[in-house]
PDB file of C-alpha atoms in Angstrom:
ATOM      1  CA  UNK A1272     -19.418 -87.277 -92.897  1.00  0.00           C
ATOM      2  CA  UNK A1273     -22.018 -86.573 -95.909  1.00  0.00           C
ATOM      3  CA  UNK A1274     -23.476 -84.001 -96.719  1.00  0.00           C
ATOM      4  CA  UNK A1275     -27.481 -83.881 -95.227  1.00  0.00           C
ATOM      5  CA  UNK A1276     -30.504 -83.221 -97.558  1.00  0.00           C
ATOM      6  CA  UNK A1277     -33.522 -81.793 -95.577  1.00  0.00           C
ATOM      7  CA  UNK A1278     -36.471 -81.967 -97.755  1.00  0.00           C
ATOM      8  CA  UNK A1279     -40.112 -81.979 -97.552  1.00  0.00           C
ATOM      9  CA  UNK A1280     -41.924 -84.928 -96.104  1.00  0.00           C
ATOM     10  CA  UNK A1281     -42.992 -87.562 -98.806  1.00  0.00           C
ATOM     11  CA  UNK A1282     -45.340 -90.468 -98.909  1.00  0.00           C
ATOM     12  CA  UNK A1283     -42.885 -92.719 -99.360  1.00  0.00           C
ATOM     13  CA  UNK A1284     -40.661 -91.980 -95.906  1.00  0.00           C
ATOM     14  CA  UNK A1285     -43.415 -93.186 -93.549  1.00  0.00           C
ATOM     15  CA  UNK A1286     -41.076 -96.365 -92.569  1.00  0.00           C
ATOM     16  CA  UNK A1287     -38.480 -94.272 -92.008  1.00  0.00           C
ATOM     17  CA  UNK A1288     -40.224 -91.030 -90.393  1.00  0.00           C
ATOM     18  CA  UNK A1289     -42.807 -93.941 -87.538  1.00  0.00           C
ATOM     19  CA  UNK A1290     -39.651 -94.800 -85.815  1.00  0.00           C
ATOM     20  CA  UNK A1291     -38.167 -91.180 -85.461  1.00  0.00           C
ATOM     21  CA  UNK A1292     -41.661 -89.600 -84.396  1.00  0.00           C
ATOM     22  CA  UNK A1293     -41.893 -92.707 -81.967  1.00  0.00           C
ATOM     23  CA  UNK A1294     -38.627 -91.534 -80.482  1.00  0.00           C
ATOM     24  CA  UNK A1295     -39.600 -88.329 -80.091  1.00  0.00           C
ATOM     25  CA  UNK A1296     -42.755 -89.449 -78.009  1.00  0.00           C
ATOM     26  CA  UNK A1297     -40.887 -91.656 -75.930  1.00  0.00           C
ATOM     27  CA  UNK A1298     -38.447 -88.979 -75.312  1.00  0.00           C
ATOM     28  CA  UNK A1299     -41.130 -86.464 -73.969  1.00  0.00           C
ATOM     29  CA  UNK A1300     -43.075 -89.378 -72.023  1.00  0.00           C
ATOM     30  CA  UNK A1301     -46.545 -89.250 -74.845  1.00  0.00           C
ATOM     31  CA  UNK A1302     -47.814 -92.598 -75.349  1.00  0.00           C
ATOM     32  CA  UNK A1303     -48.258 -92.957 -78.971  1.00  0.00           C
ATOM     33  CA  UNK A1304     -49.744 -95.721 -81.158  1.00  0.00           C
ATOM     34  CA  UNK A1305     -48.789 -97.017 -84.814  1.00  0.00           C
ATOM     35  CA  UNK A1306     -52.708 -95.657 -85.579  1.00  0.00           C
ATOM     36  CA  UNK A1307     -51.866 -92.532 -83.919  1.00  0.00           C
ATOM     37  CA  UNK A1308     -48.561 -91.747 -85.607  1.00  0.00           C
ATOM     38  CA  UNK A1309     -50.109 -92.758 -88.849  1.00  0.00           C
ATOM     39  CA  UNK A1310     -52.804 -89.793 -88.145  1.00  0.00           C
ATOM     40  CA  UNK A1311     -49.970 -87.331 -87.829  1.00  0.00           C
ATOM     41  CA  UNK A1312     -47.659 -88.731 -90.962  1.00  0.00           C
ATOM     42  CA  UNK A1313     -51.369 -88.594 -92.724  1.00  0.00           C
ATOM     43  CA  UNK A1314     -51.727 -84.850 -91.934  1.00  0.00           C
ATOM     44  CA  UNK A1315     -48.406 -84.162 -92.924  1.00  0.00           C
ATOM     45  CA  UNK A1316     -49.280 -85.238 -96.539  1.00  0.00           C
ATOM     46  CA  UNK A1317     -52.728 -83.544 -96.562  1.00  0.00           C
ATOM     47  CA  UNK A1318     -52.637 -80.380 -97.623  1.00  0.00           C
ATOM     48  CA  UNK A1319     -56.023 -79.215 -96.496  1.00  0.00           C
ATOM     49  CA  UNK A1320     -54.378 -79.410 -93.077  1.00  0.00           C
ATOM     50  CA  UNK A1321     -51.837 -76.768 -91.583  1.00  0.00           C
ATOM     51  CA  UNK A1322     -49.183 -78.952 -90.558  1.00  0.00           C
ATOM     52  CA  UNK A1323     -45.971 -80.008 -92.736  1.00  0.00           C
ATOM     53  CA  UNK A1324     -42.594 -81.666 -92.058  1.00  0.00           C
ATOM     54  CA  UNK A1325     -39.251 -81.951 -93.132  1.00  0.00           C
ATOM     55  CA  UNK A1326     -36.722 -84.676 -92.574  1.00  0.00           C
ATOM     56  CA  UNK A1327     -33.397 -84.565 -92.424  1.00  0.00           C
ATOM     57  CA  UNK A1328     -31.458 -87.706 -94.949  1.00  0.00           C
ATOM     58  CA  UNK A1329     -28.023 -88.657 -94.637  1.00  0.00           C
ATOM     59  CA  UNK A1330     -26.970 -91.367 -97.069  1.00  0.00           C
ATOM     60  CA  UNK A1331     -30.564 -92.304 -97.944  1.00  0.00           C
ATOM     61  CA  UNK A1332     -31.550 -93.275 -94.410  1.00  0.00           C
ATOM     62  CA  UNK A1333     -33.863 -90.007 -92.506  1.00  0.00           C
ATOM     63  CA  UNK A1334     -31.864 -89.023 -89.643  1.00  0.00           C
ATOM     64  CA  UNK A1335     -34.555 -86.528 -88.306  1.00  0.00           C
ATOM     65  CA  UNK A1336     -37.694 -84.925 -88.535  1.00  0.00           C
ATOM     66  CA  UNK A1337     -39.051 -81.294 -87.930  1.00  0.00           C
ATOM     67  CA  UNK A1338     -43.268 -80.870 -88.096  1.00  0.00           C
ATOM     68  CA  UNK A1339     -44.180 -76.684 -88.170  1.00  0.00           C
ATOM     69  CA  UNK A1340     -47.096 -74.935 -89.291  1.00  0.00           C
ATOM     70  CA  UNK A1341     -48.295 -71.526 -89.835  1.00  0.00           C
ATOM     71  CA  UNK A1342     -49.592 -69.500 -86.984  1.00  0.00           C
ATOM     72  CA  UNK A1343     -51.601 -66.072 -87.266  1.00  0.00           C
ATOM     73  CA  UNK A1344     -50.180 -63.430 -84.766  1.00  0.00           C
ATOM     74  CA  UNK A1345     -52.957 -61.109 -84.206  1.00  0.00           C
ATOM     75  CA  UNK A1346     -51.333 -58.441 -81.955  1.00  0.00           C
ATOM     76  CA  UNK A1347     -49.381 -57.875 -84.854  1.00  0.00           C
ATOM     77  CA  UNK A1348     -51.573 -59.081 -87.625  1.00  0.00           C
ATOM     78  CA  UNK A1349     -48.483 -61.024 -89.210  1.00  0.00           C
ATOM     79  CA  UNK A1350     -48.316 -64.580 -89.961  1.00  0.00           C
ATOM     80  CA  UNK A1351     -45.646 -66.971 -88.450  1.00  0.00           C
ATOM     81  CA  UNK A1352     -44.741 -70.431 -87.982  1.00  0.00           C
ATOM     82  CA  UNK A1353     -44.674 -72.521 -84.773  1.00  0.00           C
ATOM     83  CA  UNK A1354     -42.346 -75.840 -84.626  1.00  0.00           C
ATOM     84  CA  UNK A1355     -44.360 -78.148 -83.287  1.00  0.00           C
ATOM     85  CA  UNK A1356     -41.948 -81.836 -83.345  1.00  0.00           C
ATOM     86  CA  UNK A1357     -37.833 -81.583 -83.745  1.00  0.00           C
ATOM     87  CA  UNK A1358     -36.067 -84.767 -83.511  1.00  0.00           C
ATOM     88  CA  UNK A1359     -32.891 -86.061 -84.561  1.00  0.00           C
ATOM     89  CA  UNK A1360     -31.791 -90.044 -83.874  1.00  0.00           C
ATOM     90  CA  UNK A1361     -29.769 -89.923 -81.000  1.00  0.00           C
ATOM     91  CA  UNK A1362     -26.953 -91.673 -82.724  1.00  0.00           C
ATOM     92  CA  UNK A1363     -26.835 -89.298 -85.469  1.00  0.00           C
ATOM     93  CA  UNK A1364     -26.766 -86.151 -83.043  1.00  0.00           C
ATOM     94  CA  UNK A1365     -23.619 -83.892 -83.454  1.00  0.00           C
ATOM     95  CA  UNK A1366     -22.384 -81.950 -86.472  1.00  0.00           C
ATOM     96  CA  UNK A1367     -25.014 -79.684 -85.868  1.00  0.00           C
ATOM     97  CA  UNK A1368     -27.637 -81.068 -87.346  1.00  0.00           C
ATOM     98  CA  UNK A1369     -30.333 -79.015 -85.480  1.00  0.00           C
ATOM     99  CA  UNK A1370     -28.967 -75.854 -86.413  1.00  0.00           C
ATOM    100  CA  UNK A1371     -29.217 -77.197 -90.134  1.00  0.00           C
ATOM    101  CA  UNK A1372     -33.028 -77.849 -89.519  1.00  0.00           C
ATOM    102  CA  UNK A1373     -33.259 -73.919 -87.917  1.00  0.00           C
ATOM    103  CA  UNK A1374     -31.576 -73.072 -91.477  1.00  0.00           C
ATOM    104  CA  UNK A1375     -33.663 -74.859 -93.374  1.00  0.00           C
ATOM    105  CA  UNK A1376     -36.788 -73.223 -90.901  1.00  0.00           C
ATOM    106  CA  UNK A1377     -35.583 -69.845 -91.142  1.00  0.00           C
ATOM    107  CA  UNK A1378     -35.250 -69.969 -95.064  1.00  0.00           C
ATOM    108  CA  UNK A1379     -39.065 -71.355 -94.810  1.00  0.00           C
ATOM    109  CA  UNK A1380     -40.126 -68.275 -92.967  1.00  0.00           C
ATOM    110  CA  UNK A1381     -38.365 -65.822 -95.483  1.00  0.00           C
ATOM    111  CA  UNK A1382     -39.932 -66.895 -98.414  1.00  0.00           C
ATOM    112  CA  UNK A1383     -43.408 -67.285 -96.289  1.00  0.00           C
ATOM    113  CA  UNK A1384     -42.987 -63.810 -95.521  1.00  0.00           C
ATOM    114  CA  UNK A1385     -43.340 -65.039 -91.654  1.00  0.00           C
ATOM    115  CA  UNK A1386     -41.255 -62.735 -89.309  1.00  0.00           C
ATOM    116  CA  UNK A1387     -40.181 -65.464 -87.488  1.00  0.00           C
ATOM    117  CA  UNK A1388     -40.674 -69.330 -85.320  1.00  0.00           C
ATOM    118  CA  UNK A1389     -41.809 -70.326 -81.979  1.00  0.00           C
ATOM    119  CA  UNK A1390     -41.597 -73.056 -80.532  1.00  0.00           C
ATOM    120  CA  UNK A1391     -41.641 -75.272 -76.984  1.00  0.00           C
ATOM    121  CA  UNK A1392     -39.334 -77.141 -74.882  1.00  0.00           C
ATOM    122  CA  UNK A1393     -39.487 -78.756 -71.832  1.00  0.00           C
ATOM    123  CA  UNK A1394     -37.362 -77.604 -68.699  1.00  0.00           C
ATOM    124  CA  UNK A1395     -35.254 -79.898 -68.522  1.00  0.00           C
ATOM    125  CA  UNK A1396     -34.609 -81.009 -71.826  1.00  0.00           C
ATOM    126  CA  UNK A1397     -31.165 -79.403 -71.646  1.00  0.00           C
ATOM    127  CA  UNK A1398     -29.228 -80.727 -74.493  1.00  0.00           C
ATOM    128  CA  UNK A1399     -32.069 -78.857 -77.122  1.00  0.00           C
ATOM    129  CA  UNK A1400     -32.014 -75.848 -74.906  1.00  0.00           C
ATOM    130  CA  UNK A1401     -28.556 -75.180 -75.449  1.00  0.00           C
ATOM    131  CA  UNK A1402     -28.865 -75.429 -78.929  1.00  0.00           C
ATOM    132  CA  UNK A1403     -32.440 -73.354 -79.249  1.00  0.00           C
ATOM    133  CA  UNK A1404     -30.142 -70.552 -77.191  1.00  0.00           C
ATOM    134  CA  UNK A1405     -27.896 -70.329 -80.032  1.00  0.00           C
ATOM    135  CA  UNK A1406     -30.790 -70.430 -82.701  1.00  0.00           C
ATOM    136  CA  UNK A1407     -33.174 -68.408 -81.028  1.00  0.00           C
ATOM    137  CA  UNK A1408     -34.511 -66.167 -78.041  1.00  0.00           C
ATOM    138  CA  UNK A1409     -35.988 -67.221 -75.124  1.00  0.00           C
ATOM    139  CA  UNK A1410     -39.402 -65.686 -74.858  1.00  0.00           C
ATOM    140  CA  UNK A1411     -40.404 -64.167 -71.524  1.00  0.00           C
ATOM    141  CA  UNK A1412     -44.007 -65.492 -72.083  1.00  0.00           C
ATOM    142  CA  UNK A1413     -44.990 -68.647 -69.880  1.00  0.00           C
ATOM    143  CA  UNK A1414     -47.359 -71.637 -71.158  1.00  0.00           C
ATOM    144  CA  UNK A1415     -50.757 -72.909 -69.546  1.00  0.00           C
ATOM    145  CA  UNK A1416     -52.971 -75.573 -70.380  1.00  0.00           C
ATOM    146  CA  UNK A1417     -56.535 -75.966 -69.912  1.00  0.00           C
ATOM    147  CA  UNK A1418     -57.895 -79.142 -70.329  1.00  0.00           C
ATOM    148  CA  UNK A1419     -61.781 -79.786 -71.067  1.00  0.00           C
ATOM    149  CA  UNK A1420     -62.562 -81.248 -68.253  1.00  0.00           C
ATOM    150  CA  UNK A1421     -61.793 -78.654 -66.288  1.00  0.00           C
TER     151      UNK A1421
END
């Protein structure tokens, strides 16, 4: 197997990130367009906006994707990041890939000076439970939504 590069997000991997970040909607059920995606790839390049990527390349083809951002934590009046997006192409999944990302994530928060990453799952997504359990902590905090209509 050779060796991964996870990098920044450039211009030039839009291609290669649309069909990854499509998966990744699929996967959690979010109807996405080729306009929408395009908004998020866009913000990923802006840097007047908060949110960034990484991708993961193996042999010059991107074999996943990770979007994060800082987050202020006022109880604590620290800064942190969130993980917003992880994804890796189901047929590149194994040789722990994810917990490269998480190494690549952590390193981002040390030299951030963020004390550390949150981020979501869904219940039953199972297979990246098991490894955010060996990465990470659950939290005993639950979510809500409020939408605004009420």
């Amino acid at each position: 197997m050779s060796d991964l590069i996870i990098r920044p997000i450039r211009a030039e991997d839009y291609e290669a990130w649309d069909p990854l970040f499509h998966g990744y909607c699929d996967f959690y059920e979010v109807e996405s367009t080729k306009d929408s995606r395009r908004i998020t790839f866009d913000w990923l390049l802006d840097p007047a906006e908060i949110l960034e990527g990484l991708v993961v390349e193996r042999d010059g083809t991107l074999i996943g994707l990770a979007h994060y951002r800082e987050m202020p934590r006022p109880s604590r009046a620290q800064k942190m990041g969130f993980l917003d997006d992880l994804f890796v192409d189901p047929a590149a999944r194994g040789g722990r890939v994810g917990e490269k990302i998480f190494d690549a994530l952590r390193e981002i928060c040390r030299q951030r000076g963020w004390q550390m990453m949150r981020w979501l799952t869904q219940d039953h997504n199972y297979a990246a439970r098991t490894l955010y359990d060996r990465v990470g902590q659950k939290s005993l905090f639950n979510l809500y939504e409020m939408t605004v209509d009420g």
